[in-house]
Short mmCIF file of C-alpha atoms in Angstrom, two decimals:
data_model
loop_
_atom_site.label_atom_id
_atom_site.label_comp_id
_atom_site.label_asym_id
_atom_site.label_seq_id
_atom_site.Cartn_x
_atom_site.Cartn_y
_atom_site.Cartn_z
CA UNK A 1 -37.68 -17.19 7.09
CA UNK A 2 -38.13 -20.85 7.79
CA UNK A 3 -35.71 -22.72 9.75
CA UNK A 4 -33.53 -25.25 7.98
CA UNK A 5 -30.63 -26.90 8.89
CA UNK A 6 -27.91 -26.50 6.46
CA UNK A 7 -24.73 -25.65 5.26
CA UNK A 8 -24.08 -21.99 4.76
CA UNK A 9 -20.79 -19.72 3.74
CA UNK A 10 -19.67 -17.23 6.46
CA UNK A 11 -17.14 -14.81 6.12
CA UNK A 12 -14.54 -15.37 8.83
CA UNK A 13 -11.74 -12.68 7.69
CA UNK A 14 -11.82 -9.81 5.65
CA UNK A 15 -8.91 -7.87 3.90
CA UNK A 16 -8.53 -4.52 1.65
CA UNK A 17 -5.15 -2.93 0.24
CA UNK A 18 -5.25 0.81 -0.24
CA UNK A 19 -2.39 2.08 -2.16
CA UNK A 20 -0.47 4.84 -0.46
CA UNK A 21 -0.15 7.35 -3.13
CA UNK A 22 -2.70 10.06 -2.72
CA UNK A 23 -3.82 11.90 -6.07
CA UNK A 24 -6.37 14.94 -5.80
CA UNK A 25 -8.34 16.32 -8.35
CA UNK A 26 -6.10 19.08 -9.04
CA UNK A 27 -3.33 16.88 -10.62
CA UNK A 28 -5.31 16.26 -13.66
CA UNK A 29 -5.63 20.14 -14.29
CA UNK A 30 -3.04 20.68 -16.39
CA UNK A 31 -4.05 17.59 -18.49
CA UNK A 32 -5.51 18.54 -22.05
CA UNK A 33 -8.70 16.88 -22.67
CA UNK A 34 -10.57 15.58 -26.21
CA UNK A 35 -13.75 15.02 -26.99
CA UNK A 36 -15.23 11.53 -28.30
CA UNK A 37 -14.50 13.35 -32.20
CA UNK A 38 -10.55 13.94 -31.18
CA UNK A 39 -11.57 17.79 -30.53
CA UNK A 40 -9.78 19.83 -28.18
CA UNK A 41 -12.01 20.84 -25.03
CA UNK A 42 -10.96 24.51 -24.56
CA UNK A 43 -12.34 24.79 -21.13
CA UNK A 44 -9.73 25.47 -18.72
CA UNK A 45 -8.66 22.09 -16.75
CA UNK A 46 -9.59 23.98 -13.49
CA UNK A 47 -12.78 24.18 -14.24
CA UNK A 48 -13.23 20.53 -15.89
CA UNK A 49 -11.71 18.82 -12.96
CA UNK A 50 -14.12 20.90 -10.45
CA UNK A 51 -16.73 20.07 -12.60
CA UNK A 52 -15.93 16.31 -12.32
CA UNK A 53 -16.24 16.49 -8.71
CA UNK A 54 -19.71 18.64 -8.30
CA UNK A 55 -20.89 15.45 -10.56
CA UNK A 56 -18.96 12.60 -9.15
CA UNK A 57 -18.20 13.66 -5.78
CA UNK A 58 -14.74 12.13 -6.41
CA UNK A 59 -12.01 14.53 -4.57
CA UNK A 60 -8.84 11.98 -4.51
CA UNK A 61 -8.19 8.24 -5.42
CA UNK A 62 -5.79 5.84 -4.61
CA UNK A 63 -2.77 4.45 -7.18
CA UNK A 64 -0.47 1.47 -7.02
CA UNK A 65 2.92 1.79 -6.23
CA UNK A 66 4.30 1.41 -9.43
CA UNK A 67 6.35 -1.71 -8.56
CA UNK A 68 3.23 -3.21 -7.60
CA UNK A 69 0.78 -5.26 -10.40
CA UNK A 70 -2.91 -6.87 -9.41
CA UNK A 71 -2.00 -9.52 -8.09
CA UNK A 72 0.03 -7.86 -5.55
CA UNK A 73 -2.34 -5.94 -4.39
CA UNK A 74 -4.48 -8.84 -3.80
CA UNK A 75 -1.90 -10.74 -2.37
CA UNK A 76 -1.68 -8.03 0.44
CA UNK A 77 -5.81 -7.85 0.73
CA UNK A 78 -5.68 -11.45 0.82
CA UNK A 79 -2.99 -12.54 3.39
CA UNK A 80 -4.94 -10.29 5.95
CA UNK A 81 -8.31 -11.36 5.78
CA UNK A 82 -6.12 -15.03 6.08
CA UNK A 83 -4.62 -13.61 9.19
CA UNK A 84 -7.85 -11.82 10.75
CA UNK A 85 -9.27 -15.66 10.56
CA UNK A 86 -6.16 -17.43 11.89
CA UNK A 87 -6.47 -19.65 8.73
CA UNK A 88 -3.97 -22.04 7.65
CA UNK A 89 -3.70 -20.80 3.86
CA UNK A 90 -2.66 -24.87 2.73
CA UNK A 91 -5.89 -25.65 3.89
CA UNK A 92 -7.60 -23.56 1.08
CA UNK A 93 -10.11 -25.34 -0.85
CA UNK A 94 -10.26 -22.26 -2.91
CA UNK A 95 -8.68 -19.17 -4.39
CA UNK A 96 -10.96 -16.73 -6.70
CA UNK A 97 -9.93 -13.71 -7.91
CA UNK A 98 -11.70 -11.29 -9.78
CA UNK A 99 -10.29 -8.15 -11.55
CA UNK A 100 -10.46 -6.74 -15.19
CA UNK A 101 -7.26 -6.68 -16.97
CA UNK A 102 -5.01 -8.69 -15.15
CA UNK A 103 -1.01 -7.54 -14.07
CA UNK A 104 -1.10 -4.27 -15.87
CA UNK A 105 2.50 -3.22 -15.17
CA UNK A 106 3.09 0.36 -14.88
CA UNK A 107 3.72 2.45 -17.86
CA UNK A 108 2.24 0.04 -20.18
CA UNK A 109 -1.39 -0.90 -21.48
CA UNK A 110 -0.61 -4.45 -21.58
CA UNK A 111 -3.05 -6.89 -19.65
CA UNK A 112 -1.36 -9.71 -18.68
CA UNK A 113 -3.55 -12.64 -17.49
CA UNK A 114 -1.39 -15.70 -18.12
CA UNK A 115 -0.87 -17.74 -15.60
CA UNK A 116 -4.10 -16.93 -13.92
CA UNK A 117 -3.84 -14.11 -11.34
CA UNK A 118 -5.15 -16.49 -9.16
CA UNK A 119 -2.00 -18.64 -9.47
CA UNK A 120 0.38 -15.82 -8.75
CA UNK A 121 -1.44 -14.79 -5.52
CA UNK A 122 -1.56 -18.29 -4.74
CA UNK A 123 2.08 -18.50 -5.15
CA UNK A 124 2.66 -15.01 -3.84
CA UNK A 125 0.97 -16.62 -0.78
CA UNK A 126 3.49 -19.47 -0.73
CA UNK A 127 0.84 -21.58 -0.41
CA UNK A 128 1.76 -25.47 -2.17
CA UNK A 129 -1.06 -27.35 -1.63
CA UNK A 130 -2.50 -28.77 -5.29
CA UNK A 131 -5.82 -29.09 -4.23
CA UNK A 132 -5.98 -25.34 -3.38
CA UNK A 133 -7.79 -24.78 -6.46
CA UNK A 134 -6.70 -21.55 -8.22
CA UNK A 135 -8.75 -19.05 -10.95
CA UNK A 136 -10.12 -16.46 -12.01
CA UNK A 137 -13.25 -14.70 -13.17
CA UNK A 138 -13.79 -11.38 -15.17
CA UNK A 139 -17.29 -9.83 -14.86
CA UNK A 140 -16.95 -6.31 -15.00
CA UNK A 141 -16.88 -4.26 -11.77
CA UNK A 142 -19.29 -6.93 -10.40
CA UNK A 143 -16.50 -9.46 -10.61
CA UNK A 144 -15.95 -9.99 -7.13
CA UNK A 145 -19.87 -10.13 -6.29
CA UNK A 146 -20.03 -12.47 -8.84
CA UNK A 147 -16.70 -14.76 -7.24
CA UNK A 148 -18.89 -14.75 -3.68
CA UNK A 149 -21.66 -15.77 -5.01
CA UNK A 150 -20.13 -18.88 -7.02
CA UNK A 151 -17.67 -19.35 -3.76
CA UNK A 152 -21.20 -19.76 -2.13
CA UNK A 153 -22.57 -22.45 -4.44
CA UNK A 154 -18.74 -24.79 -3.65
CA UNK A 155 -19.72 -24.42 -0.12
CA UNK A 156 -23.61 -25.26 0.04
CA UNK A 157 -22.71 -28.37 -1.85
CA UNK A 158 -20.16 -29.79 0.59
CA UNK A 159 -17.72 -29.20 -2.25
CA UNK A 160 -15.56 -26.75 -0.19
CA UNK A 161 -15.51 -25.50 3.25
CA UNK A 162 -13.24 -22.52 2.36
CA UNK A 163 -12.66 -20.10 -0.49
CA UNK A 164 -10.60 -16.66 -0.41
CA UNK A 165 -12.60 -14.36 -2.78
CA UNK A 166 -10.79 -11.32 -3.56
CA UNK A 167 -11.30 -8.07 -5.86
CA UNK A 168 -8.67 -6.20 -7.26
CA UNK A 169 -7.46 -3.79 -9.91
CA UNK A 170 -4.78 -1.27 -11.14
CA UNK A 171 -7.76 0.29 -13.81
CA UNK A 172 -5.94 3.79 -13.42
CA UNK A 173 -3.20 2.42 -15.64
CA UNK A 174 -5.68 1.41 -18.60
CA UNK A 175 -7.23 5.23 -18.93
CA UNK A 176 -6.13 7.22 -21.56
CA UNK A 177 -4.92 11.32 -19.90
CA UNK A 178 -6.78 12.86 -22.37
CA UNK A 179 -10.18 11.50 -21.33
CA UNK A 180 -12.19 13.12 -18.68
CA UNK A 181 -12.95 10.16 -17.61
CA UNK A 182 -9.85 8.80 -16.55
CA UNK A 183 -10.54 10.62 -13.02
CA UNK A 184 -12.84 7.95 -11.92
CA UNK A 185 -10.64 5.19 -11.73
CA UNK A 186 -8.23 4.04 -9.16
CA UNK A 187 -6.54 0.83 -7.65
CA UNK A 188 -6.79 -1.55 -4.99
CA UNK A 189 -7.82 -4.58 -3.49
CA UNK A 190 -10.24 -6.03 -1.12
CA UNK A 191 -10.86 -9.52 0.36
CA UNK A 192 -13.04 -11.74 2.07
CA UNK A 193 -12.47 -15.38 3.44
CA UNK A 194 -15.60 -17.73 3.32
CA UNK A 195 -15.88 -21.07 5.69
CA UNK A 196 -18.53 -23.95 5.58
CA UNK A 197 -20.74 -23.60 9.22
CA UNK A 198 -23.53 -25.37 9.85
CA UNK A 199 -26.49 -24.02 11.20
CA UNK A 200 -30.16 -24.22 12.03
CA UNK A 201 -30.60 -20.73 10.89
CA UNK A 202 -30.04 -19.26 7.79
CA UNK A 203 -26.70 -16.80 7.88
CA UNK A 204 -23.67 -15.72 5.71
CA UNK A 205 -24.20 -15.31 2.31
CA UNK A 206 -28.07 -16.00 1.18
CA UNK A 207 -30.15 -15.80 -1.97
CA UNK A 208 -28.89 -13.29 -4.42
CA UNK A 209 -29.52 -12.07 -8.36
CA UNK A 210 -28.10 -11.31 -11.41
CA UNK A 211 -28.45 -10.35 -14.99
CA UNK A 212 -26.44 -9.71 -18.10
CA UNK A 213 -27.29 -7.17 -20.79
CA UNK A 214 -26.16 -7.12 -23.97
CA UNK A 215 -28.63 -6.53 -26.30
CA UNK A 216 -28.28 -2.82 -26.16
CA UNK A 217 -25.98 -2.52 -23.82
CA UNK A 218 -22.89 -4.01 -24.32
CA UNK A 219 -20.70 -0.88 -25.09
CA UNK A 220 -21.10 1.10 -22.28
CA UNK A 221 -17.91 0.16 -21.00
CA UNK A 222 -15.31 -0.92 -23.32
CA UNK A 223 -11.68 -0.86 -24.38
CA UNK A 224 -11.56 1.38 -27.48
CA UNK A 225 -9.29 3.94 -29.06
CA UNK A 226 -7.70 6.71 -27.64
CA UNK A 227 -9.65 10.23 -27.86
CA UNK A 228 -6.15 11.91 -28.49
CA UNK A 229 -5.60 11.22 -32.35
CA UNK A 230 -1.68 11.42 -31.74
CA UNK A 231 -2.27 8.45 -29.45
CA UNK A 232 -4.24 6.52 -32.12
CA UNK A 233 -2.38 3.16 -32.77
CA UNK A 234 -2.40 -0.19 -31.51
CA UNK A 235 -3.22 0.30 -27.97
CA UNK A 236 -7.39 0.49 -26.12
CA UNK A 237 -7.70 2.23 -23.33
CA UNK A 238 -10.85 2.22 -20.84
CA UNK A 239 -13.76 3.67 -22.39
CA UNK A 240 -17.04 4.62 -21.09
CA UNK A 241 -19.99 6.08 -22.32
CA UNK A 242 -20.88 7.69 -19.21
CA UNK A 243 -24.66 9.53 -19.19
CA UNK A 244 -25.97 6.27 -21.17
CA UNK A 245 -24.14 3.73 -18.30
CA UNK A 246 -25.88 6.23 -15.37
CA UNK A 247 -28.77 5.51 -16.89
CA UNK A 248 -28.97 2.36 -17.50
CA UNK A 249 -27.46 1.87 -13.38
CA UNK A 250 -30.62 4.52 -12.20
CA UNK A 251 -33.07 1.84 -14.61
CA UNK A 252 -31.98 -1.51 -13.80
CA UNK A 253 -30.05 -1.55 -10.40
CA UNK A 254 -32.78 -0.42 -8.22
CA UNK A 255 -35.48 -3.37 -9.97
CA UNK A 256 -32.73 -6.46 -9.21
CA UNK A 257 -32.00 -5.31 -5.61
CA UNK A 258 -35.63 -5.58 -4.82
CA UNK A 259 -35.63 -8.57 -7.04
CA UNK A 260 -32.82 -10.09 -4.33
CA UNK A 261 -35.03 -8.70 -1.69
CA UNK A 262 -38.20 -10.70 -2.62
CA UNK A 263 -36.27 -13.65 -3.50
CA UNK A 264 -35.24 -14.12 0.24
CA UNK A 265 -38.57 -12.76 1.70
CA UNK A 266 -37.08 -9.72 3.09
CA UNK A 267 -38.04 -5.53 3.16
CA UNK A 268 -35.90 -2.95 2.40
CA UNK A 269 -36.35 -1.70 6.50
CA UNK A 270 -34.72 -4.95 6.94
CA UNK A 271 -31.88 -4.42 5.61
CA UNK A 272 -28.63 -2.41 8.05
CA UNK A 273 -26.39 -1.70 5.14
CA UNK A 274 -26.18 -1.42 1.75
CA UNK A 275 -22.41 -2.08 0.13
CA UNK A 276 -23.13 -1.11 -3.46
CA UNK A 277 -20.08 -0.46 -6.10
CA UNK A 278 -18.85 2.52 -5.87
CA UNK A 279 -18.75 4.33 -8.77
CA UNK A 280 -19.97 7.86 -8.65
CA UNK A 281 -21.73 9.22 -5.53
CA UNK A 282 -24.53 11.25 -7.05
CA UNK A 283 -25.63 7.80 -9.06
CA UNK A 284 -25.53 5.37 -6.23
CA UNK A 285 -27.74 8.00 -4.22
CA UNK A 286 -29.76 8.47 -6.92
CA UNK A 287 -30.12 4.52 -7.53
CA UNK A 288 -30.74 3.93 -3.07
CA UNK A 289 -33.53 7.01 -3.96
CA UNK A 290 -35.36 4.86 -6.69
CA UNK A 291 -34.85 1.81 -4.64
CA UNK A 292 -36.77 3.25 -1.42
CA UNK A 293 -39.80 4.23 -3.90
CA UNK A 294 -40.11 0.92 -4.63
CA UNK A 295 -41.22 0.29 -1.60
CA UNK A 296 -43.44 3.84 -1.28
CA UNK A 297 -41.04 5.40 0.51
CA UNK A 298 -40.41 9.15 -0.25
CA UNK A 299 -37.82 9.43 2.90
CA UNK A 300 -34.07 8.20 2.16
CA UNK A 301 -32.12 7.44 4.79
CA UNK A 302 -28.45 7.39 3.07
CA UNK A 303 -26.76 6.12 6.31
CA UNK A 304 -27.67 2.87 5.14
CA UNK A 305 -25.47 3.46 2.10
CA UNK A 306 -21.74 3.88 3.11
CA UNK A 307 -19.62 5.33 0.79
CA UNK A 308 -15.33 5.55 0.05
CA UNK A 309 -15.30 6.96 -3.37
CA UNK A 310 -15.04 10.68 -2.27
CA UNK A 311 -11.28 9.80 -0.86
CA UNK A 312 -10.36 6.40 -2.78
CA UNK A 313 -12.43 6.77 -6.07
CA UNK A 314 -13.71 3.94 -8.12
CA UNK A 315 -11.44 0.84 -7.44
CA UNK A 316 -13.86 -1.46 -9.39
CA UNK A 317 -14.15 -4.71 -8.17
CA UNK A 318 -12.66 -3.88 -4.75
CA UNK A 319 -14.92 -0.79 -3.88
CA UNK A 320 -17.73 -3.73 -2.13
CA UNK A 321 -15.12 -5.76 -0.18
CA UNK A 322 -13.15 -2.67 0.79
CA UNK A 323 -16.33 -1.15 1.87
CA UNK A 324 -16.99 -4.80 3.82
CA UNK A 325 -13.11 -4.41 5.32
CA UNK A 326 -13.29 -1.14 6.52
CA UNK A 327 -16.91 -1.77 8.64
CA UNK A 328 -15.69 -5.04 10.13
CA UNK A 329 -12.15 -2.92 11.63
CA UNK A 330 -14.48 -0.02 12.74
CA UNK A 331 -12.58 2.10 10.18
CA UNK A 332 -15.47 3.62 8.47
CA UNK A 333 -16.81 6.05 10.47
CA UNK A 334 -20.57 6.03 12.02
CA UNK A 335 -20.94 2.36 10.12
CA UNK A 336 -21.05 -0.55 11.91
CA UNK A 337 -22.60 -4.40 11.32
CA UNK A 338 -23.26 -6.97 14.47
CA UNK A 339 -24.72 -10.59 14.33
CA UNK A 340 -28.46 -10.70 12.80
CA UNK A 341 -27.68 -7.39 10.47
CA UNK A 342 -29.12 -7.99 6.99
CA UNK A 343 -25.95 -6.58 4.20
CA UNK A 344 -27.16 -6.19 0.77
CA UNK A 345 -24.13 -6.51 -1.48
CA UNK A 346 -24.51 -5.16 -4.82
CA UNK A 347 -22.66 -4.04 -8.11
CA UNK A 348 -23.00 -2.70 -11.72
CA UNK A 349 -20.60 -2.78 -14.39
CA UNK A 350 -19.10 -3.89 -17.91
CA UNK A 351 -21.11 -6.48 -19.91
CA UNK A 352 -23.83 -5.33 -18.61
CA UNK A 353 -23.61 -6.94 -15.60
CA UNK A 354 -25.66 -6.48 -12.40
CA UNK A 355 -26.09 -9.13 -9.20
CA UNK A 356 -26.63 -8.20 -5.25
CA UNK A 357 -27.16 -11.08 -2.84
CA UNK A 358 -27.82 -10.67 0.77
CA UNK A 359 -25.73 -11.41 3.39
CA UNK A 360 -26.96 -12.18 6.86
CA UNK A 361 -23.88 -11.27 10.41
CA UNK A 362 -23.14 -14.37 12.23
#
């Protein structure tokens, strides 16, 4: 890559929130399941929920605290990736926050998005600068990819020289019990804090891509009716229509990471990690697989991929920056990343959304 002076968004502090409480597999056993129709599944919950994990690979997740909403939790993720930088928070050009359905409180399946999470974590933060600029963004799973990558276009310009981009969500509180499904999801929060730096050399965050389809595809994750028909009423819950979404992850995903590759002039050897969403094991291998034939190559090497869902399940738009958190405190075993390491960032989820952009260690 040619060298170019410029302006270029570096991450300076990272943050995550896991929630403390701890819920296996075996808790959702006693749960009766439906089908799609509002049929009973008659197969014993043992043998559903072991099921679940032979496919998923998901053994536990992680669940707010139930005085806790969103914007706590990225509160939390975000005052630590503040205080890994030793940033003055009033000096914030920028606070993004991306999540799904806002301050879910628990036992209820209301989202509550106004004011802005961003506002509350702002003032959660105590921070009462006005020109610390304050919203959100909703983008499916990809949401906080998406936040980094727009944080990245304030910062090339000149327009900021700092953003706190943070992921978070409480989705286990908008599945309905009666849906196999519901096992995937779990909560928490992950953050990163970008700063202008100049340099000769290209480094932070760098080229990236992303698509939206919605042609065919814009049900595969959705808020619909309950599968239960005593539940049936005015509430949605979190709906999925899971073999169509793997496949349309195993089609698409694979084709726009290379896509991000080309567009910054860079091979798949080059890259030291791979932080991709986390939302079933056996997929994202499956999706890494694809993406190494792309390139002719019938060898995987799945150290590249790092992977949390196995303990803290899908937390949606936090799985990428948690993943990021964890590496940069040498809390994810056997992963590391150290100046010059090429990170590909990269997420699927509801709209259909997809992006990755590359990230190069300071």
């Amino acid at each position: 890559m040619e060298s170019k002076t410029g302006i270029y968004a570096v991450a300076t502090g990272s943050g995550s929130y896991i929630p403390p409480i701890v819920v296996e597999n075996i808790d959702f056993a006693d749960n009766r399941f439906y089908n799609e129709d509002g049929t009973v599944i008659e197969t014993p919950g043992k043998e559903i929920v072991e099921k679940f994990e032979s496919i998923t690979d998901i053994a536990q997740r992680r669940c707010a605290e139930k005085n806790h909403v969103t914007s706590d939790l990225a509160m939390f993720a975000g005052k630590k990736a503040l205080e890994q930088a030793n940033f003055d928070p009033e000096k914030l050009d920028y606070i993004i926050v991306a999540h799904n359905l806002g301050d879910m409180r628990h036992g209820t399946i209301y989202p509550d998005i106004l004011p802005t999470l961003a506002s509350r974590v702002k003032h959660k933060l105590g921070i009462k600068n006005p020109k610390t600029v304050a919203y959100d963004i909703t983008f499916g799973c990809p949401g906080w990819t998406q936040a980094m990558i727009q944080a990245n276009y304030y910062i090339k310009s000149g327009d900021a020289k700092s953003a706190l981009v943070i992921g978070a969500d409480t989705l286990s509180r908008a599945m309905e019990p009666h849906d196999r499904d519901s096992m995937i999801f779990a909560d928490g929060a992950g953050a990163v804090l970008l700063e202008a730096r100049e340099s000769d050399e290209p480094v932070g965050i760098l080229k990236h891509a992303t698509q939206t389809d919605t042609a065919e595809h814009i049900d595969l994750l959705r808020m619909d009716e309950p599968y239960n028909p005593e539940l049936k009423g005015e509430n949605l819950f979190l709906k999925m229509y899971g073999r169509r979404l793997y496949n349309y992850a195993l089609t698409n995903v694979p084709q726009l990471a290379k896509e991000c590759l080309d567009k910054n002039e860079l091979h798949l050897s080059d890259v030291k990690k791979v932080l991709i969403h986390q939302a079933n094991a056996k997929m994202d291998e499956a999706i890494l697989k694809r993406l190494f034939r792309l390139y002719g190559e019938r060898n995987v090497d799945y150290s590249v991929m790092p992977m949390t869902i196995g303990t803290l399940g899908n937390s949606s738009v936090a799985t990428v920056p948690t993943l990021f958190d964890l590496i940069q405190r040498n809390e994810l075993e056997g992963h590391e990343l150290n100046s010059g390491d090429y990170v590909m960032m990269t997420s699927v989820g509801a709209g259909m959304n997809i992006n990755a952009f590359m990230y190069k260690m300071p």
